[in-house]
PDB file of C-alpha atoms in Angstrom:
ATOM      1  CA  UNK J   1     104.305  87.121 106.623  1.00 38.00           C
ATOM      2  CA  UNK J   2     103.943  83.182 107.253  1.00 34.00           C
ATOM      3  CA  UNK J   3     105.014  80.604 104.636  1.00 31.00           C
ATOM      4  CA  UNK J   4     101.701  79.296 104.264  1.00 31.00           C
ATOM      5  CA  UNK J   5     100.789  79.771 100.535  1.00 32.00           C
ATOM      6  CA  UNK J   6     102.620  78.757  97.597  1.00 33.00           C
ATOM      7  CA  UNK J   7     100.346  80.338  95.243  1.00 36.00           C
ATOM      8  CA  UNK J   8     101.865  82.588  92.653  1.00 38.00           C
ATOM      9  CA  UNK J   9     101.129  84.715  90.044  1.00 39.00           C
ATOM     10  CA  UNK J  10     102.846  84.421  86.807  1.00 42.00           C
ATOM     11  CA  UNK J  11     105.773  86.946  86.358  1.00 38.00           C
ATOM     12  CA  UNK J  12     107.150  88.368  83.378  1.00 37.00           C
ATOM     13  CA  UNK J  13     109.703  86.039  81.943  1.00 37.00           C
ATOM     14  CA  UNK J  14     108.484  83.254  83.864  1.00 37.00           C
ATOM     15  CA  UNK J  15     109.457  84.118  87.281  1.00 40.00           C
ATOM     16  CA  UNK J  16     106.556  84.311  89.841  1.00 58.00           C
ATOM     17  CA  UNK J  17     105.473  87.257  92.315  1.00 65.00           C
ATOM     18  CA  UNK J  18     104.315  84.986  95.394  1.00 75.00           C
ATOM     19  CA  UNK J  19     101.538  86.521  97.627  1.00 79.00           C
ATOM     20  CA  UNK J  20     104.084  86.642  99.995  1.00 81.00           C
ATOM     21  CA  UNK J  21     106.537  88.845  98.104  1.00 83.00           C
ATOM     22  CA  UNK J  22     103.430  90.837  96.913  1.00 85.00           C
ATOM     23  CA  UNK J  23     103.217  91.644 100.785  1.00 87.00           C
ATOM     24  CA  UNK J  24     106.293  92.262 100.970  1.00 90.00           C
ATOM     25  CA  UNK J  25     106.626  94.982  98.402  1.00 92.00           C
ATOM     26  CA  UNK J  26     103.556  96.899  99.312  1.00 94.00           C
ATOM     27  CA  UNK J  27     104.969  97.288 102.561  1.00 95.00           C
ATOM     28  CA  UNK J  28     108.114  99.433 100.891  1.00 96.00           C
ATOM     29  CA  UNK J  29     105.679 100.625  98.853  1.00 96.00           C
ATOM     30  CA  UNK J  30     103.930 101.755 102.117  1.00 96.00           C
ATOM     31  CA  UNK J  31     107.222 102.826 103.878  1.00 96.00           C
ATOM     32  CA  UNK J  32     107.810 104.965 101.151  1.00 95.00           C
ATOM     33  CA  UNK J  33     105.032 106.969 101.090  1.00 95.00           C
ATOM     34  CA  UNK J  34     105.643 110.140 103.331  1.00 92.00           C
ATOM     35  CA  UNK J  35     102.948 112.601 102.543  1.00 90.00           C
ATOM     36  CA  UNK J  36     100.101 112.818  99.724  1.00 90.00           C
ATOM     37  CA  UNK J  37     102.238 113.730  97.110  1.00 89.00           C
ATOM     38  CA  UNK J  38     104.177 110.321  97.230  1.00 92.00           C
ATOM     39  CA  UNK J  39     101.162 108.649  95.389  1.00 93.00           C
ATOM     40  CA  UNK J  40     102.066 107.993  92.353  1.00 91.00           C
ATOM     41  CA  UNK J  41     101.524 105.684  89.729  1.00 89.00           C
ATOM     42  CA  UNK J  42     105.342 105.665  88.406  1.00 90.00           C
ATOM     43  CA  UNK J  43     105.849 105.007  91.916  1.00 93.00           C
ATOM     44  CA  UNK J  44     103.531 102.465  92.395  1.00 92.00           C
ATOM     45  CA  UNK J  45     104.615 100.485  89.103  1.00 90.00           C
ATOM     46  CA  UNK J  46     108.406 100.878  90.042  1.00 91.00           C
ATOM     47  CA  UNK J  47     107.867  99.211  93.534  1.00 93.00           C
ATOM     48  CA  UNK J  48     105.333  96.402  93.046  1.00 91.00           C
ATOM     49  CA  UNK J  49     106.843  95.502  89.378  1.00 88.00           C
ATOM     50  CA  UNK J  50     103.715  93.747  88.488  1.00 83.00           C
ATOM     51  CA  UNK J  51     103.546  90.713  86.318  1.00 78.00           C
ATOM     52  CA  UNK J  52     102.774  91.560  82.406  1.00 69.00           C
ATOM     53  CA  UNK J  53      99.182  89.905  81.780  1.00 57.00           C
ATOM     54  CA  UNK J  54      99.428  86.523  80.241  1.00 51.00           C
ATOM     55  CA  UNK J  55      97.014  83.377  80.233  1.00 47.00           C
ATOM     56  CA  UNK J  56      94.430  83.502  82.840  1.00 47.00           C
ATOM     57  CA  UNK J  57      95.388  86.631  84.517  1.00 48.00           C
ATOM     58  CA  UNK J  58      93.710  90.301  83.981  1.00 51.00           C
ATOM     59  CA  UNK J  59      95.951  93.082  83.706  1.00 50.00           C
ATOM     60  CA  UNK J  60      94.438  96.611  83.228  1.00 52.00           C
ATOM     61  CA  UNK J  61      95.979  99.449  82.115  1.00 57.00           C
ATOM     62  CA  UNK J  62      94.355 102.973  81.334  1.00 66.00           C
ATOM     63  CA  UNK J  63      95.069 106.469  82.200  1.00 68.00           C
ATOM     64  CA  UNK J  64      95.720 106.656  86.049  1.00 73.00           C
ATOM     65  CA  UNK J  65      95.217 102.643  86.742  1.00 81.00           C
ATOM     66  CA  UNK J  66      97.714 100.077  86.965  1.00 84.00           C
ATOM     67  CA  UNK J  67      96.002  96.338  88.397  1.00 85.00           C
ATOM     68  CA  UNK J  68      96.837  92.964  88.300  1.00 86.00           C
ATOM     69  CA  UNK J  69      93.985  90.278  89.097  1.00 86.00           C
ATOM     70  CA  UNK J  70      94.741  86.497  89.164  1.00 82.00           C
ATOM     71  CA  UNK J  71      93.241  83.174  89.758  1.00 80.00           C
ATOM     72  CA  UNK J  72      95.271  81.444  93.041  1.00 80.00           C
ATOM     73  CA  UNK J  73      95.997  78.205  91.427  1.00 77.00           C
ATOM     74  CA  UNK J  74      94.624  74.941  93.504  1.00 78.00           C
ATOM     75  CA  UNK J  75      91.926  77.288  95.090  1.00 81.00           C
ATOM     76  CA  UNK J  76      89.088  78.607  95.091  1.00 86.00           C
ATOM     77  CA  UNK J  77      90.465  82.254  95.478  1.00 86.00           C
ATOM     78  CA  UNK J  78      91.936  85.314  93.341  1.00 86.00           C
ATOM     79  CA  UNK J  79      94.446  88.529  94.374  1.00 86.00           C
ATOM     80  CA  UNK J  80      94.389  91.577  93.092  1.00 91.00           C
ATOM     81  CA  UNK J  81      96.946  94.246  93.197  1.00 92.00           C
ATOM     82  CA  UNK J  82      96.224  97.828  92.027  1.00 93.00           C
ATOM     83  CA  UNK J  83      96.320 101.600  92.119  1.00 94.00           C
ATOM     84  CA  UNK J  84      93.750 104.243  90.859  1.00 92.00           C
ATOM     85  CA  UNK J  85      93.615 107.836  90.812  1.00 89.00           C
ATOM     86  CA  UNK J  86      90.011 108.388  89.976  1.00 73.00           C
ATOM     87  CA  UNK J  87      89.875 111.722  90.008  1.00 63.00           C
ATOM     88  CA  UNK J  88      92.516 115.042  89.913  1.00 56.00           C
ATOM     89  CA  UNK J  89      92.460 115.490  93.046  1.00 57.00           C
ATOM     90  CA  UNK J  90      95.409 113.664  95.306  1.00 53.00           C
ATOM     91  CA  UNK J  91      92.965 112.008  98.147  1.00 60.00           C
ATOM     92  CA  UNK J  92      91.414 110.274  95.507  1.00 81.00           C
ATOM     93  CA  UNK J  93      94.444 108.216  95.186  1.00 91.00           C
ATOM     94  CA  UNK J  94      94.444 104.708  96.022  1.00 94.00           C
ATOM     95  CA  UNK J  95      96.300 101.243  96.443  1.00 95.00           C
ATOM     96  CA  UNK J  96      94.944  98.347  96.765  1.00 95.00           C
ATOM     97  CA  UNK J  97      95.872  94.590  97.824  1.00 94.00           C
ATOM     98  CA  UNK J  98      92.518  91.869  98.231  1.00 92.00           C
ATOM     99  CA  UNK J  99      91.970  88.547  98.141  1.00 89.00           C
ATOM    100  CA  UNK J 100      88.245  87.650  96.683  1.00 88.00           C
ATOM    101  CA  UNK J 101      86.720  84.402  97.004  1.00 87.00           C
ATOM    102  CA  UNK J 102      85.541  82.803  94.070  1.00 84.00           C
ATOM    103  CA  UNK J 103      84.091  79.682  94.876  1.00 77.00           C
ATOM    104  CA  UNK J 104      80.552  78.862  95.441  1.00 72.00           C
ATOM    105  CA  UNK J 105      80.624  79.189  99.349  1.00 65.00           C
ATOM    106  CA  UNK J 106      78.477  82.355 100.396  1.00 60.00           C
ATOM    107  CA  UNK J 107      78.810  82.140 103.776  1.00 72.00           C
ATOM    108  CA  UNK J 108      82.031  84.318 104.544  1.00 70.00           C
ATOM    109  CA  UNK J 109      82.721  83.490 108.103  1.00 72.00           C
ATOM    110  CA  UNK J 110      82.785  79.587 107.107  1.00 78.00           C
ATOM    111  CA  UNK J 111      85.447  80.589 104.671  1.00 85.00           C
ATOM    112  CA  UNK J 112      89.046  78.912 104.845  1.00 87.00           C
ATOM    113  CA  UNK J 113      91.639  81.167 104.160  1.00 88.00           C
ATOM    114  CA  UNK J 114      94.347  78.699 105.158  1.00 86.00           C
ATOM    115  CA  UNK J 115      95.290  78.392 101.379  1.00 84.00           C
ATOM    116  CA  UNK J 116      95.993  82.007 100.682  1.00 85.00           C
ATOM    117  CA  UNK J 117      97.080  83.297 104.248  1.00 85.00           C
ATOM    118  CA  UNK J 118     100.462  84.238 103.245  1.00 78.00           C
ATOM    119  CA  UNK J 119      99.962  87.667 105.127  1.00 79.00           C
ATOM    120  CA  UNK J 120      99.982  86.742 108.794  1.00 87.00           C
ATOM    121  CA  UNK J 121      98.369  90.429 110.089  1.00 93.00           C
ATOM    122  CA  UNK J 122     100.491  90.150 113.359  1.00 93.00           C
ATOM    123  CA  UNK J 123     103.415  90.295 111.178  1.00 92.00           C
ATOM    124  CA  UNK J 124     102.296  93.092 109.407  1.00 93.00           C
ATOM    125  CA  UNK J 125     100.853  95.147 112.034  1.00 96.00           C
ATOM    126  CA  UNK J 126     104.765  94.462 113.965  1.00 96.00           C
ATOM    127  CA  UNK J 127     105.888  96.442 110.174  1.00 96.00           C
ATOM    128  CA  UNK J 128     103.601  99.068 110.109  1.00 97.00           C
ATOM    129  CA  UNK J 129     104.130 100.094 113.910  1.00 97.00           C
ATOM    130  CA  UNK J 130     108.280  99.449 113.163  1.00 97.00           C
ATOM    131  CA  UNK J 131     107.579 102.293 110.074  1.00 97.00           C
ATOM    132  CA  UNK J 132     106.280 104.536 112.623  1.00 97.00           C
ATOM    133  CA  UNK J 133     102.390 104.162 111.652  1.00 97.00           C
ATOM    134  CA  UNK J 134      99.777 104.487 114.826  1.00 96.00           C
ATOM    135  CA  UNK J 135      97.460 102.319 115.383  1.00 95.00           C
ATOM    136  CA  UNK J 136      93.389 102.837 115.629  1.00 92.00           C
ATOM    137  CA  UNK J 137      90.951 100.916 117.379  1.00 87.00           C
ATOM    138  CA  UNK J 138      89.637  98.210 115.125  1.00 85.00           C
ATOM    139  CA  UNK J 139      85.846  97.699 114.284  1.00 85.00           C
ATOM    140  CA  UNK J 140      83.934  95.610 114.736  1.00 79.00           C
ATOM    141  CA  UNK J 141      83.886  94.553 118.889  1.00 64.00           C
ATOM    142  CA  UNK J 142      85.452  91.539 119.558  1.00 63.00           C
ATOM    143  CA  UNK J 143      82.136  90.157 119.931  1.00 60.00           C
ATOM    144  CA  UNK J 144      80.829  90.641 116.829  1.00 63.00           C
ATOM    145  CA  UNK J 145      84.282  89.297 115.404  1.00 66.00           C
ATOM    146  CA  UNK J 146      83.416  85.905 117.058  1.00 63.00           C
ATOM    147  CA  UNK J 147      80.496  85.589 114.748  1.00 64.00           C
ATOM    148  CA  UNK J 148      81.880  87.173 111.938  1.00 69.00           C
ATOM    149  CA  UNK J 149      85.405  86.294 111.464  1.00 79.00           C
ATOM    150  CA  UNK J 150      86.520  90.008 109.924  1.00 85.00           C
ATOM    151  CA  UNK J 151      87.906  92.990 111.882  1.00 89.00           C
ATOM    152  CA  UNK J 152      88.532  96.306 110.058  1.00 91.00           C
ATOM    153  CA  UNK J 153      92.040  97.731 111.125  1.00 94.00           C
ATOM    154  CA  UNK J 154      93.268 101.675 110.818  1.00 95.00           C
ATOM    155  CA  UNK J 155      96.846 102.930 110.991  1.00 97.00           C
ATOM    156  CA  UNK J 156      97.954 106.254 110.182  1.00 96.00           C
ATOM    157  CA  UNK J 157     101.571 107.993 109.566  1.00 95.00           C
ATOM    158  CA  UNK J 158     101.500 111.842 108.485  1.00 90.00           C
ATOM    159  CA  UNK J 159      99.523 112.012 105.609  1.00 91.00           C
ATOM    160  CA  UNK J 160      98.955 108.461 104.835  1.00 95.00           C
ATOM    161  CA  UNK J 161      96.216 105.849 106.049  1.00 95.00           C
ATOM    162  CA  UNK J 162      96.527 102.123 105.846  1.00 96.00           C
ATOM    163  CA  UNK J 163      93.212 100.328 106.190  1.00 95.00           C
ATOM    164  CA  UNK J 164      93.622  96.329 106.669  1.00 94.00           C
ATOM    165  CA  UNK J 165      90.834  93.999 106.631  1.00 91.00           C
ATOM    166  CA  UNK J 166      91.606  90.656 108.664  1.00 91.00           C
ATOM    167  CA  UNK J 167      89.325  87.217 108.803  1.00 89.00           C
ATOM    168  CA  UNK J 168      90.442  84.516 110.610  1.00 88.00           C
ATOM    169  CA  UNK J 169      92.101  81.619 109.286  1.00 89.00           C
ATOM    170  CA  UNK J 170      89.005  79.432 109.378  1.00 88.00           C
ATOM    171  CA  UNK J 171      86.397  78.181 112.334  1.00 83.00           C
ATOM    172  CA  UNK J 172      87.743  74.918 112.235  1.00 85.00           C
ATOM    173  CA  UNK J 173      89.150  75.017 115.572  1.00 87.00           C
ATOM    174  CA  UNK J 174      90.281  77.356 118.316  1.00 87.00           C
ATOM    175  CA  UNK J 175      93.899  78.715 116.907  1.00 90.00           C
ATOM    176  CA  UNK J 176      92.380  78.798 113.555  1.00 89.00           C
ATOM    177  CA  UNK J 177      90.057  81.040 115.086  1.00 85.00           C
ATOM    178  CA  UNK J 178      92.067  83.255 116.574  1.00 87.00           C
ATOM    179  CA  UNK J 179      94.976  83.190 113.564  1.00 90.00           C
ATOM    180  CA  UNK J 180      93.946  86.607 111.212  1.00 91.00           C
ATOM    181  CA  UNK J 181      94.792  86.901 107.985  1.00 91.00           C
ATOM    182  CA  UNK J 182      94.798  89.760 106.114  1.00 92.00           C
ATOM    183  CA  UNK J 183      92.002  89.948 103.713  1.00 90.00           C
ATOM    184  CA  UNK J 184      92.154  93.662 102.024  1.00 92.00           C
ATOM    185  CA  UNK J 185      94.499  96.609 102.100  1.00 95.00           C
ATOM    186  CA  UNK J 186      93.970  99.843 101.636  1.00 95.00           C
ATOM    187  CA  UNK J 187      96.292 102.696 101.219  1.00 96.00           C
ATOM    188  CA  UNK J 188      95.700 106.200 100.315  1.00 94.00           C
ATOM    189  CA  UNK J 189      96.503 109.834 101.350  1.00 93.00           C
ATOM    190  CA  UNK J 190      94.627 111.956 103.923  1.00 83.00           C
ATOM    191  CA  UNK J 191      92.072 113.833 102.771  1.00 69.00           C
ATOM    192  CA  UNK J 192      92.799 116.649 105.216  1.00 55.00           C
ATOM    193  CA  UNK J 193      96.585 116.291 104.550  1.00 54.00           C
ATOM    194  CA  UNK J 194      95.951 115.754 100.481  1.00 50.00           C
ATOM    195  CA  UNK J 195      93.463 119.442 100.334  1.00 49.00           C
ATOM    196  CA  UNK J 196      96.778 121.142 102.637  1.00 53.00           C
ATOM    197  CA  UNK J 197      99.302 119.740  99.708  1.00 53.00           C
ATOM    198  CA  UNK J 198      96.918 121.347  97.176  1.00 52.00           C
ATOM    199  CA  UNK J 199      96.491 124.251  98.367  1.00 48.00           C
TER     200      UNK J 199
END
């Protein structure tokens, strides 16, 4: 991850969990998860250590979710961290990083995520692949990602699926362009793999 960002969210004790370390410890997180029936929320809270709520942040707690949503100060943008196990079975089990913009700019491939682009996705594609995760092709074509700035990643490892969501760092100019960010993550359990664990 690049040392792009300094924004921060407000830690427990008055220590900060940069976007950058957030990155950081979903990718043990990640690591750590072998099959399905690694998802857990203990597991989830033990890793990521998520700020207590306080001011302006959200944090929500009930029965099977653990999040933590927060304004990016000096920008127009939020992250939230979180985990959710929506139903009983395990491949409804979820983690989730995003950034969400909050300003009043609608059109999304005009966006600049220079601010918040602490996680470079070259970086963390060169993690996943170094865990041992294979990579799928990513959607849309390149053509369309010319217009649209966003390209939906896939990587996979036994029973567990990473999903990354990269825009580009702006349309300012031509390394901007072609500088992703990641945008979203998703991690959760294969279905397939999950119905095998339960039987």
């Amino acid at each position: 991850m690049s040392e792009t960002t300094s924004s921060s969210l407000p830690a427990a004790g008055g220590s900060t969990l940069t976007s950058q370390e957030a990155g950081h410890r979903l990718l043990k997180l990640i690591d750590s998860l072998k099959t399905p029936a690694d998802f857990s929320l203990d597991r989830f809270k033990a890793v990521m250590r998520l700020p207590e709520p306080s001011g302006g942040d959200s944090g929500e707690r009930e029965p099977g979710y653990e999040g933590f949503s927060e304004a990016i100060a000096g920008s127009d943008w939020s992250q939230t961290i979180a985990y959710s196990d929506e139903a009983s079975t395990a491949s409804a089990k979820r983690i989730e990083y995003r950034l969400d913009y909050d300003g009043a700019q609608a059109d999304q491939d005009q966006l600049d995520l220079g601010p918040v682009c602490a996680m470079d996705y070259a970086a963390y594609r060169r993690a996943l692949l170094d865990m041992g995760f294979e990579e799928g092709p990513a959607t849309p074509s390149k053509v369309e990602y010319a217009t649209r700035g966003t390209l939906a990643h896939v990587f996979r490892r036994g029973g567990v699926n990473v999903d990354i969501v990269t825009q580009r760092e702006s349309a300012a100019s031509e390394a901007k362009r072609a500088h992703a960010c990641v945008r979203s993550i998703e991690v959760r359990p294969s279905a397939y793999d999950a119905a095998k664990e339960e039987g």
